[in-house]
Structures are given as structure tokens and as C-alpha cells.
XYZ file of C-alpha atoms in Angstrom:
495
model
C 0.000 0.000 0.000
C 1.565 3.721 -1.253
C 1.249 5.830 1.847
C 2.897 9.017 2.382
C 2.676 11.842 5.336
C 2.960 14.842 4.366
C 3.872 17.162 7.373
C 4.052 20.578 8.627
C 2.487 22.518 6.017
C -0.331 25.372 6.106
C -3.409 23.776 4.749
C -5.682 25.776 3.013
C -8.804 23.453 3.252
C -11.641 25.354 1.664
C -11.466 28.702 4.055
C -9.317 28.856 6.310
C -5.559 28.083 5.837
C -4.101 26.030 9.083
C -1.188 23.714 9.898
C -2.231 20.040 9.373
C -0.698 17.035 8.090
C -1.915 15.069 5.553
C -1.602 11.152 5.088
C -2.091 10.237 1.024
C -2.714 6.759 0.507
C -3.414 5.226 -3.016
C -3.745 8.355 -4.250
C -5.956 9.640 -2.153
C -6.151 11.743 1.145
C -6.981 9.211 3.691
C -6.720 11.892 6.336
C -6.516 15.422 7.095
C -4.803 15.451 10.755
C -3.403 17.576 13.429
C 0.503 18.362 13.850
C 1.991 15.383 14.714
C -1.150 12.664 14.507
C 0.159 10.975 12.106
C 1.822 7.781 12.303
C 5.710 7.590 13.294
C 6.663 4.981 10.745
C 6.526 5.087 6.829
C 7.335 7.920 4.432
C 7.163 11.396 5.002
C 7.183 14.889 3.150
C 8.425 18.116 4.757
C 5.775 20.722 3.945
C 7.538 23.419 7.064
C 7.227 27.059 4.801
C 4.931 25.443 2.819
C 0.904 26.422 1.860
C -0.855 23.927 0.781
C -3.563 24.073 -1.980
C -5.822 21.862 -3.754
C -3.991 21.246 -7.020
C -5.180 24.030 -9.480
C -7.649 23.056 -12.269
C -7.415 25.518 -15.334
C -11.357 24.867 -17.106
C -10.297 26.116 -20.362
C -7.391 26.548 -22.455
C -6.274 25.554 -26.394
C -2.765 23.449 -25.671
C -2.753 23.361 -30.006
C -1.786 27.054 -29.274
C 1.223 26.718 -26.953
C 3.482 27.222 -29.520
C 1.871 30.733 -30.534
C 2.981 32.878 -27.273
C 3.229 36.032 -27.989
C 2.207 36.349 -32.025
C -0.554 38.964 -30.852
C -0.784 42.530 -30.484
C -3.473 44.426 -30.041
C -5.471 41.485 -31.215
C -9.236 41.328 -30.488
C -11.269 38.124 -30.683
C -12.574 38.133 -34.265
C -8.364 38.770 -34.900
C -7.781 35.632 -33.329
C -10.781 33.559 -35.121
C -9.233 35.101 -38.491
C -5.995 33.633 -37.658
C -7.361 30.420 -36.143
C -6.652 28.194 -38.927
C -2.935 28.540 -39.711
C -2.506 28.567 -35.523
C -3.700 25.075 -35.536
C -2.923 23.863 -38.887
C -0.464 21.985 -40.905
C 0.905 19.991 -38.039
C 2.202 16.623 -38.145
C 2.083 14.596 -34.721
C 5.652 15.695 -33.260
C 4.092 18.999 -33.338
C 1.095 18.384 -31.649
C 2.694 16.572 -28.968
C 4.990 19.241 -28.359
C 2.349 22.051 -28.226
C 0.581 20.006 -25.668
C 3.452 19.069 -23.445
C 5.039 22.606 -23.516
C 1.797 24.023 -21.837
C 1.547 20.925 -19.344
C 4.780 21.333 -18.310
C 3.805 25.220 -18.136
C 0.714 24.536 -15.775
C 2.261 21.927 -13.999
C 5.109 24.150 -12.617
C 2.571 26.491 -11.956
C 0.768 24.627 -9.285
C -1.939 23.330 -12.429
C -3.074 19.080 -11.777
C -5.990 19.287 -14.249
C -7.307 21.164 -17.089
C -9.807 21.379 -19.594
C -8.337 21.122 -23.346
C -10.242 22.438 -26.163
C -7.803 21.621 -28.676
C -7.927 22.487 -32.183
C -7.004 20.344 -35.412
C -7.133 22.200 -39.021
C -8.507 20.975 -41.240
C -10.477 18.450 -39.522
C -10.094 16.261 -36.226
C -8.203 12.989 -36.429
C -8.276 10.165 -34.396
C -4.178 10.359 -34.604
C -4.145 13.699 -33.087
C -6.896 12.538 -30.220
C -4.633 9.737 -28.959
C -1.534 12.453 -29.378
C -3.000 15.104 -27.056
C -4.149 12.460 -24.513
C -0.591 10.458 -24.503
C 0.956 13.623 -23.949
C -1.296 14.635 -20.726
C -0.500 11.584 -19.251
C 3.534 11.530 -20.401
C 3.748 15.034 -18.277
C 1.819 13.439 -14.992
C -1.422 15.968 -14.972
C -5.031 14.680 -15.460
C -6.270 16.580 -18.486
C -10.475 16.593 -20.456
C -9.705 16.366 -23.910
C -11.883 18.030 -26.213
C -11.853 18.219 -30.074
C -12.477 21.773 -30.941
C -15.032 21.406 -34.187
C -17.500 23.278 -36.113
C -18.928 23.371 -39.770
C -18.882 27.073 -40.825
C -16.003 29.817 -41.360
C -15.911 32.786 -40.232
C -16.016 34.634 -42.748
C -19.942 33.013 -43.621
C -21.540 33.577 -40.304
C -20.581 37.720 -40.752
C -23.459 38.919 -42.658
C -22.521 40.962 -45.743
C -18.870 40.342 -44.534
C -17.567 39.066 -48.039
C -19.302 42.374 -50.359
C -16.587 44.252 -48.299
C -13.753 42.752 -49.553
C -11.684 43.418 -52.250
C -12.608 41.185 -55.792
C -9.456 38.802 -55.419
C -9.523 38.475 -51.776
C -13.573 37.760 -51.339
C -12.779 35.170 -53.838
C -10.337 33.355 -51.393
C -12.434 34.196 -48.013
C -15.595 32.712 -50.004
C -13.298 29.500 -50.913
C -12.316 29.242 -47.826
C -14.895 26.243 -45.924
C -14.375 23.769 -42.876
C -15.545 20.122 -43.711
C -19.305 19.005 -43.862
C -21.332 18.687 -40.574
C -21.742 14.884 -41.542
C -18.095 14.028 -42.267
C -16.860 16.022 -39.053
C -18.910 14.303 -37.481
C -18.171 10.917 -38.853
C -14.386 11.589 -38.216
C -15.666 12.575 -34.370
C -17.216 8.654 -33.837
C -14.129 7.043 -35.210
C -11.804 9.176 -32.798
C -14.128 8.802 -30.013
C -14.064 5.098 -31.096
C -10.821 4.130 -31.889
C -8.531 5.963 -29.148
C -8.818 4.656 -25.422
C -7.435 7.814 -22.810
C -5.111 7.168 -20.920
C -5.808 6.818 -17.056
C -6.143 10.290 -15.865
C -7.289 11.615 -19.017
C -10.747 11.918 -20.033
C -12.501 12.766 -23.172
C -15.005 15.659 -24.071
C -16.596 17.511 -26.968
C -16.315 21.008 -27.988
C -18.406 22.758 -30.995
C -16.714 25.918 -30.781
C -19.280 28.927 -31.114
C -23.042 28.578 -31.626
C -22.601 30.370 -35.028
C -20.020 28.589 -36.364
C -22.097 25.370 -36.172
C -25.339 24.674 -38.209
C -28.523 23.019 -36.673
C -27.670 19.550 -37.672
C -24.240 20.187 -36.990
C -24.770 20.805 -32.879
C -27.678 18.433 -32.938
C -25.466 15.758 -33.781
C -22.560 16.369 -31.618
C -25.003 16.442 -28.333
C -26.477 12.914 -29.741
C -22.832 12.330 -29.753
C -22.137 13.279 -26.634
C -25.031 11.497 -24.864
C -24.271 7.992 -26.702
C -20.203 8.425 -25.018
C -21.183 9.474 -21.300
C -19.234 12.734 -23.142
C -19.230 16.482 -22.125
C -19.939 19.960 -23.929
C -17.923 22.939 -23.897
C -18.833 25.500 -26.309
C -17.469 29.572 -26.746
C -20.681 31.870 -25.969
C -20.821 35.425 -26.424
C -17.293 35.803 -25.667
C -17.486 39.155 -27.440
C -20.510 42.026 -28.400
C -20.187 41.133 -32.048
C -21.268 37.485 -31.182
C -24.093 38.750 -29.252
C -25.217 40.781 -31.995
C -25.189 38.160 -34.647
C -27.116 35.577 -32.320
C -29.941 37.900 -32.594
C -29.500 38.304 -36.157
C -29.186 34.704 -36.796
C -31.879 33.304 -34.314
C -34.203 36.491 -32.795
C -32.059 35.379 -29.126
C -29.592 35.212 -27.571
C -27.055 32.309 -28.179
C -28.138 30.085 -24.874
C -31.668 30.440 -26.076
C -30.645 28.944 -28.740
C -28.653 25.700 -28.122
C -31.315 25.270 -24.909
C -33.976 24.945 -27.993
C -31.694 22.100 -29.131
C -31.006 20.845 -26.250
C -27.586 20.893 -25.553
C -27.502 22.341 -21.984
C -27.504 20.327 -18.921
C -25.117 19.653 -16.158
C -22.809 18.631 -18.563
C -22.540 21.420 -20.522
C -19.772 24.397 -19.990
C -20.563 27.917 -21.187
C -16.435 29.345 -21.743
C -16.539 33.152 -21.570
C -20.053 33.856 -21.200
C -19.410 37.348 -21.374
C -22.322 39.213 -23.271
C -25.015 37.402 -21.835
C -29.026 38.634 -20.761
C -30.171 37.883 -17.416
C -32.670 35.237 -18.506
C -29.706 33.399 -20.297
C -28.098 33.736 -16.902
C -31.554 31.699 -15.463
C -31.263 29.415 -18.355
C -28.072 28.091 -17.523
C -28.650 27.862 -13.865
C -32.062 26.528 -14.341
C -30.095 23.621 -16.102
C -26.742 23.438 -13.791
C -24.545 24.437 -16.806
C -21.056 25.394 -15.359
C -19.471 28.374 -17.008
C -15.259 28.697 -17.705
C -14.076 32.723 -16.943
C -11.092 33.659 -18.523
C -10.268 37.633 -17.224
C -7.131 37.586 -18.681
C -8.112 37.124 -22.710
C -11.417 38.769 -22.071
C -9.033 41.574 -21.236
C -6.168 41.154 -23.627
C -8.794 40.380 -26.526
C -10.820 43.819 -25.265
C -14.185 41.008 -25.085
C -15.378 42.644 -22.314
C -15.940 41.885 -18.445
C -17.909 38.686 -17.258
C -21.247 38.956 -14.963
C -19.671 36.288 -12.260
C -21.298 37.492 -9.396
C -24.493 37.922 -11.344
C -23.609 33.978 -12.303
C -22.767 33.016 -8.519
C -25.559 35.002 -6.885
C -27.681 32.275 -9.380
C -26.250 29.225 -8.223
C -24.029 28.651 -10.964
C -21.014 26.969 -10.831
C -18.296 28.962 -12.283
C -14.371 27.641 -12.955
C -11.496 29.674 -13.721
C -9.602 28.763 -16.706
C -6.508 31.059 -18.708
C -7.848 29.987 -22.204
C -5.092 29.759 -24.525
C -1.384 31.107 -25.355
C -2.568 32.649 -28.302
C -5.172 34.953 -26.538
C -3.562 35.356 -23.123
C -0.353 34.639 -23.572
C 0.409 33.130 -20.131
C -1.208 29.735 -18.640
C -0.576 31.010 -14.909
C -3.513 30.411 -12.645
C -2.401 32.492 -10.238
C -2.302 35.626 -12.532
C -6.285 34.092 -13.899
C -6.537 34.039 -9.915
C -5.747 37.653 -9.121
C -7.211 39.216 -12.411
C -10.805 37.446 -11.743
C -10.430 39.452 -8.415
C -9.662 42.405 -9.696
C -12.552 42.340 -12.406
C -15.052 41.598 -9.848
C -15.036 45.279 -8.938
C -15.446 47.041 -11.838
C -18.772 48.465 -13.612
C -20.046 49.901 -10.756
C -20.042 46.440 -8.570
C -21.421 46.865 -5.183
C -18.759 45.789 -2.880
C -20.427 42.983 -0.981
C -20.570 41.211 -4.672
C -16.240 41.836 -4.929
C -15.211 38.433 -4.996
C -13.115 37.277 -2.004
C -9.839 35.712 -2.024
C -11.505 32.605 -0.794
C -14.257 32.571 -3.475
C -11.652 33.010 -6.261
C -9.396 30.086 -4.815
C -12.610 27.944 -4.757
C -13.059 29.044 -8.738
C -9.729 28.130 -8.999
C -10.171 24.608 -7.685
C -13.517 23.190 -6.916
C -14.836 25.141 -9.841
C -12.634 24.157 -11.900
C -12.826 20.152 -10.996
C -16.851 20.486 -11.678
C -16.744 22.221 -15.272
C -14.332 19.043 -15.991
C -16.500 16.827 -14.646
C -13.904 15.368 -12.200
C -13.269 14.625 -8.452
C -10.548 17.348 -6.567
C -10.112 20.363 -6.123
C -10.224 19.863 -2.319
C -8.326 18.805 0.654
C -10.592 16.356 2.721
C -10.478 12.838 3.109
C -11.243 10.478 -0.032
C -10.441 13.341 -2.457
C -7.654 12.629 -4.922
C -3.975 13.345 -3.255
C -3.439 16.702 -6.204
C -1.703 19.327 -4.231
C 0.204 22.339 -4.978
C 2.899 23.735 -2.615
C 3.767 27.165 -2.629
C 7.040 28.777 -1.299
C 5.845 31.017 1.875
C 9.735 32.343 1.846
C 8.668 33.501 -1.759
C 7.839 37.029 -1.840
C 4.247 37.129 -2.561
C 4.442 35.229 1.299
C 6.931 38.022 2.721
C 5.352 39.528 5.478
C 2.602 36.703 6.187
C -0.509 38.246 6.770
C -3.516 35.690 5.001
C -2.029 33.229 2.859
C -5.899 32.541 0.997
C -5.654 36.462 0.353
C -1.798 36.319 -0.615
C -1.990 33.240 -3.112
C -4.446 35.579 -4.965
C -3.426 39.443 -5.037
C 0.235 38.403 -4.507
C 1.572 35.237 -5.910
C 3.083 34.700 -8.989
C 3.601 30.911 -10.289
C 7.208 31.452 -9.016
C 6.190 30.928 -5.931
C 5.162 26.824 -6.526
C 8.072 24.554 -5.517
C 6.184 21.103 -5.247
C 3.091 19.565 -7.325
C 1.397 16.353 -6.382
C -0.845 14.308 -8.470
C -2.326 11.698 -7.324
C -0.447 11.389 -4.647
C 2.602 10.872 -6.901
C 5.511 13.870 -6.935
C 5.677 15.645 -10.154
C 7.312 18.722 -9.505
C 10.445 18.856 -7.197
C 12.044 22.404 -6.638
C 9.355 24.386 -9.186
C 10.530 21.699 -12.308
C 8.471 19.058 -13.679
C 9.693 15.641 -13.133
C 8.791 13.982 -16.480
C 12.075 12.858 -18.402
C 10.715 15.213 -21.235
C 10.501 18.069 -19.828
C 14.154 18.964 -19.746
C 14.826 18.964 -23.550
C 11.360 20.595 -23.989
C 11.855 24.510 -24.323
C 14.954 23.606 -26.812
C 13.005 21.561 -29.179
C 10.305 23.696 -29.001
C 12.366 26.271 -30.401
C 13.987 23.912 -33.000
C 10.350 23.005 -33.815
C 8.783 26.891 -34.176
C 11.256 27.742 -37.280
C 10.182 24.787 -39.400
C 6.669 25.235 -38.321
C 6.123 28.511 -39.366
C 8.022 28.139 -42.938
C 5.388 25.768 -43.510
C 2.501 28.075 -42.307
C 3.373 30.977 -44.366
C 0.788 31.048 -46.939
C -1.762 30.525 -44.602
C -0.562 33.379 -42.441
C 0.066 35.752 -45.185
C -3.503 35.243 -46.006
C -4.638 35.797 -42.801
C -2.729 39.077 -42.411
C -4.407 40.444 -45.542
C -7.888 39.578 -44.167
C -7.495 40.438 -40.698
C -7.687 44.514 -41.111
C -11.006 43.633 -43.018
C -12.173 41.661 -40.177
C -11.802 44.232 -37.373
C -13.101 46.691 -39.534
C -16.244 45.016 -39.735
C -16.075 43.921 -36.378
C -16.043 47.382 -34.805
C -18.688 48.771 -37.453
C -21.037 46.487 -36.327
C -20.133 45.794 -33.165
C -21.796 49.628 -31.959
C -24.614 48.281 -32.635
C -27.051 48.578 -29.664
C -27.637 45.898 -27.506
C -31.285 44.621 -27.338
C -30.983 43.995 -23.275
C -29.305 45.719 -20.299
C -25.472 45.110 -19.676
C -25.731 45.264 -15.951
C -27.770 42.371 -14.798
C -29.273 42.299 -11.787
C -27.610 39.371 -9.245
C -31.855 38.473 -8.253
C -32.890 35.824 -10.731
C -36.308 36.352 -12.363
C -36.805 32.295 -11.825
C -36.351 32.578 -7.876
């Protein structure tokens, strides 16, 4: 039997942070005791100048876009979607694996056991890149929800009257330019779903990416998919104005009003960003115990606007805390998602007693997160999966100790993480990750990149061209009014 004692730490169980020792067996905590109640034989872990946290669970990020840190400026979202194919296309399996690894070994070292993958193949999903993304989860030691990324319509169809602003030889290309049939997406879906068994630790998931971007049939048959598997949905909504505005175009509603008329929400179901929302979409998705994924630091960098979590919260609704992806945040640090969804929580003329507390953001950060992947943890109490992170309280952010719960969010850094834990197994030692891999990793990545982009060129170019088009359009229509009130009330009109 694997035992291990793990002793002299400050555990941060849920609200308080307090020393206690904590005895992992199999994996698991068998017990949260006292200083010194545990037993005197068998081995032991010095925690002394150590806090103690759940492992972190990040509920949404793109590992395909690891390798794209940094290619943004002043980007907004419909920037990014214009770019989205060449950032996750032409890549052969060494490339994919890398991607994936470089931002496990990121989120490992920064106190991350578990996160929710909405990864992106172009031009279509593959069972070969499935299996890749899951092997690599595993090969780095952190439990991972691996979700194809999929949908059946550009971009550049779902913008109405986008294409008559173009010029003649680039409308030509942009109206060329089409993702794969709803059937045979679909089709490739079952045989990847089929053919690839995860790996323990890793589970699998779905992800149609934005309600517009996906026909009728098209989201119909990934939730059939879904239910046959035991699989769950994750899907972008409203992440930005423009999105809002062309749900009501599309459909007379909002976006959740939609996909609840075709059934898609449920306790299974995510809602990542969730940004431009009504408050009866709000009641919607808490009437169903749909989750939502907040990620302050692209809604920021990508200018998408600020989130409604306290509306969300007041509701009932679980809400996780994710960083979303390199190529829209740059950084997969949950403790900089940590202390930005703090921050946020008091702008827009917030009454103070709805600021989120360091306590409620850790809990986002954690429990939150371990419910929008459908997964035990994010908790220290007996029977919950050993997945702890151990921060440094000699590390700055710790330097005078006043509250570590209010420290690990409006001071810490991931510098500050010296040990990870999953599953009661050690796989970060002294702030690096343990796997064999991960020392060669940041050079090959490197090697990698050069070749990568050569190959991506004409894609890119094309992009480039489009792009100014894009956010033209995007900010023309974008003033548009909005057909409902920004600041929702936290009272739901269901209680």
C-alpha cells in the first residue's frame, strides 16, 4: 500500500488556511490530521514554509496554441478567429505533442493538476491527433479533459454581408475558404471517439466551438454524440458584443436560447466566456446546472469585455477559472487568472459585498474548476484525490505573512510553486516538472517553431491580408445597440 505523510504545512482546506498534516494513501487523502497525529513509521514529506492548496484546475485553455505565445498585439477576438486556422494547422504529430506538453509542463510548474483542453485540429479532427494530445497529458503526470475543438462554418460566412466588403481577389479566397461538412466532421468525431482509449487520468469531451459557427444539424449531432459516449460539452458563448449581436441576427435570441432549444444544456454542458449574456440566459443556464469557464485575462487582452460572475454566482451557478489559450492570453498562470478574476469583480459599478473574495476566487480556482471538468478534486478532505500544490511562503508574494488565501491571490506569482502532487505521486520537485521530457522541452520547441512557421506561411500571409477587413467590420457592427441591459441584476427572475 503507497502511503505518504505529508507534514508541517499550512493547509488551506476550503477557508481557512491552518497547519495540518496530511496522510495520502493510493492516491488519495486518507486523512486530514493535526501536527503530529500521524503515524511515526513510513514515508514522510516536509511541507515546514509550505501552503498547501488543492492542485489548481485551469477549465479552459487551447494546448494546439502553446506554440503561438506572444504572435498577438493588439489582437481582439474576431483577430484571433481570423488567424485560427494557420494557428492550428499543418501539423504533423511531433508537433502536436509538443504544443501540448510545452503548456503541461507550463501549468504543472505552476501549481496546475488538471485542465480542460479544447484543442484544435485544421482541417479536420483525427483520431491520430486525439490519442496524441491524450498520450501527452499523461507523459507530463497531470489529469487533463480532452476536447476536439469542431465546427462546420467559417468565419467569414456567419458575418453577414462580410464578403461584399472585400476586395474582388480576396472575397474570392475568403468565399473559398470552408471547414468540412457537418456529416463528415462528425463521422471523423465517432471514429476518434471510437478508436482511441485515454489514458488513465485523461478523459474525453466535446467542444463545438461557437453557436454560429455550427449549423442546426451540426450541434444536434454532436449532443447525440455526446449522450451515446457518457461525453461532455464545452462550447465559446458570447465571448465578445459582435457574437451577441449576430445571435440575434441569426436566431431572434440570444445564443443560450438557442442551443437550450436544441437541447444541448444540462449539467454537462460548460458555457467558456459567457461574457455578453441577458439575465434570462443567466436563469437558463442555472435553471439547467450548466457550469461556465471565466477567462479575465483574454477577455481583457482580446478587449471582449468583463464577465457577470457574481451575477452567475448570486444564481447558483457553478463557475471555474480557466486562462484559455497562449494565443489569446499569452500566459497559462492560474495564479495571474486568480488575481485578475479578483480584480474584475469590482469594476462596472459592482457593489462591494458582490467583490469576490480571495476565498471565493481560490474555490473558482479549484472546486470550480474540478466540476466544469466533470472530475473529483479540487479539495483537501479525506477520499479526495492526493493533487496538491505547494507554494514557497519564503517567496515574496508570502513576505510579510498576513492571510495566505488572500496572498496566493493578489500576490503570488507561479514562481512561488516549488512542489506539485498528483495523485499522490511527486511531479514537480524544486518548481521543475519531473517527467524525463521536460528537460529537452523549451529547446526543441524552439527547434520546432522555425520549421513550423516556414510551412505556415501562406496561410498566415492570407490571414494578415484579411485580418484589417475583419476588425473593420467587427467594430462597425459591433456599436450596434444591444437589445438587453449590460448590468444584470444578481436576483434571478426564476427565484
Amino acid at each position: 500500500m503507497t502511503t505518504l505523510l505529508v507534514t508541517g504545512g499550512l493547509v488551506w482546506d476550503g477557508g481557512t488556511a491552518a497547519p495540518r498534516d496530511l496522510l495520502l494513501r493510493e492516491g488519495r487523502i486518507a486523512a486530514v490530521l493535526a501536527p503530529g497525529e500521524g503515524p511515526d513509521d513510513g514515508p514522510r514529506f516536509d511541507a515546514r514554509d509550505r501552503l498547501v492548496l488543492p492542485g489548481l484546475v485551469n477549465a479552459h485553455t487551447h494546448g494546439h496554441a502553446t506554440l503561438m505565445k506572444g504572435v498577438a498585439d493588439r489582437w481582439m477576438l474576431e483577430s484571433s478567429l481570423t488567424n485560427g486556422a494557420w494557428m492550428g494547422g499543418r501539423r504533423d504529430r511531433d508537433i502536436i505533442r509538443l504544443s501540448t506538453l510545452l503548456g503541461a509542463v507550463e501549468m504543472l510548474e505552476a501549481g496546475c493538476t488538471a485542465c480542460y483542453d479544447l484543442f484544435f485540429e485544421f482541417p479536420g479532427p483525427s483520431a491520430e491527433g486525439l490519442a496524441t494530445v491524450a498520450a501527452a497529458y499523461a507523459e507530463a503526470g497531470m489529469r487533463a479533459v480532452v476536447a476536439p475543438m469542431v465546427a462546420d462554418r467559417a468565419l467569414f460566412e456567419i458575418l453577414p454581408g462580410f464578403l461584399d466588403t472585400l476586395p474582388d481577389d480576396l472575397r474570392e479566397q475568403a468565399a473559398a475558404f470552408r471547414l468540412a461538412p457537418a456529416a463528415q466532421t462528425l463521422a471523423a468525431l465517432r471514429d476518434s471517439f471510437s478508436g482511441v482509449t485515454p489514458p488513465d487520468g485523461i478523459r474525453f469531451a466535446l467542444a463545438p466551438t461557437i453557436p454560429h459557427h455550427c449549423t442546426d444539424d451540426f450541434v444536434t449531432g454532436c449532443r447525440d454524440l455526446a449522450a451515446a459516449r457518457g461525453l461532455r460539452l464545452h462550447m465559446h458563448i458570447a465571448e465578445s458584443r459582435l457574437q451577441a449581436l449576430i445571435a440575434r441576427k441569426m436566431w431572434g435570441a440570444g445564443p443560450v436560447h438557442h442551443i437550450a432549444r436544441l437541447g444541448l444544456l444540462g449539467p454537462h454542458f460548460t458555457a467558456a466566456h459567457a461574457v455578453w449574456l441577458e439575465a434570462a440566459e443567466l436563469d437558463l443556464l442555472a435553471a439547467h446546472g450548466a457550469t461556465v469557464a471565466h477567462m479575465p485575462a483574454s477577455n481583457m487582452r482580446l478587449g471582449a469585455g468583463v464577465a457577470s460572475i457574481s451575477a452567475m454566482r448570486a444564481r447558483g451557478i457553478t463557475v471555474g477559472l480557466g486562462t484559455d489559450g497562449c494565443n489569446s492570453a499569452d500566459s497559462l498562470d492560474m495564479a495571474e487568472a486568480m488575481r485578475l478574476a479578483s480584480h474584475l469583480s469590482r469594476l462596472r459599478d459592482v457593489p462591494r459585498d458582490e467583490w469576490l473574495a480571495a476565498a471565493d476566487v481560490l474555490r473558482m480556482a479549484t472546486e470550480g474548476g474540478a466540476a466544469v471538468l466533470g472530475i473529483e478534486g479540487g479539495r483537501i478532505a479525506p477520499g479526495a484525490p492526493a493533487d496538491l500544490a505547494l507554494l514557497d511562503l519564503g517567496h515574496r508574494a508570502f513576505v510579510p505573512l498576513h492571510d495566505a488565501a488572500n496572498q496566493a491571490v493578489t500576490c503570488n506569482t507561479a514562481g512561488s510553486v516549488r512542489e506539485v502532487f498528483v495523485g499522490g505521486r511527486q511531479v514537480v520537485a524544486q518548481g521543475r516538472c519531473l517527467a524525463p521530457v521536460a528537460a529537452t522541452l523549451r529547446d526543441r520547441a524552439r527547434d520546432a517553431l522555425a520549421a513550423l512557421m516556414e510551412r505556415l506561411a501562406p496561410s498566415r500571409a492570407l490571414a494578415a491580408r484579411l485580418e484589417p477587413h475583419v476588425v473593420a467590420y467587427a467594430e462597425r457592427e459591433g456599436r450596434a445597440a444591444l437589445p438587453f441591459a449590460r448590468k444584470i441584476p444578481v436576483e434571478s427572475s426564476l427565484a
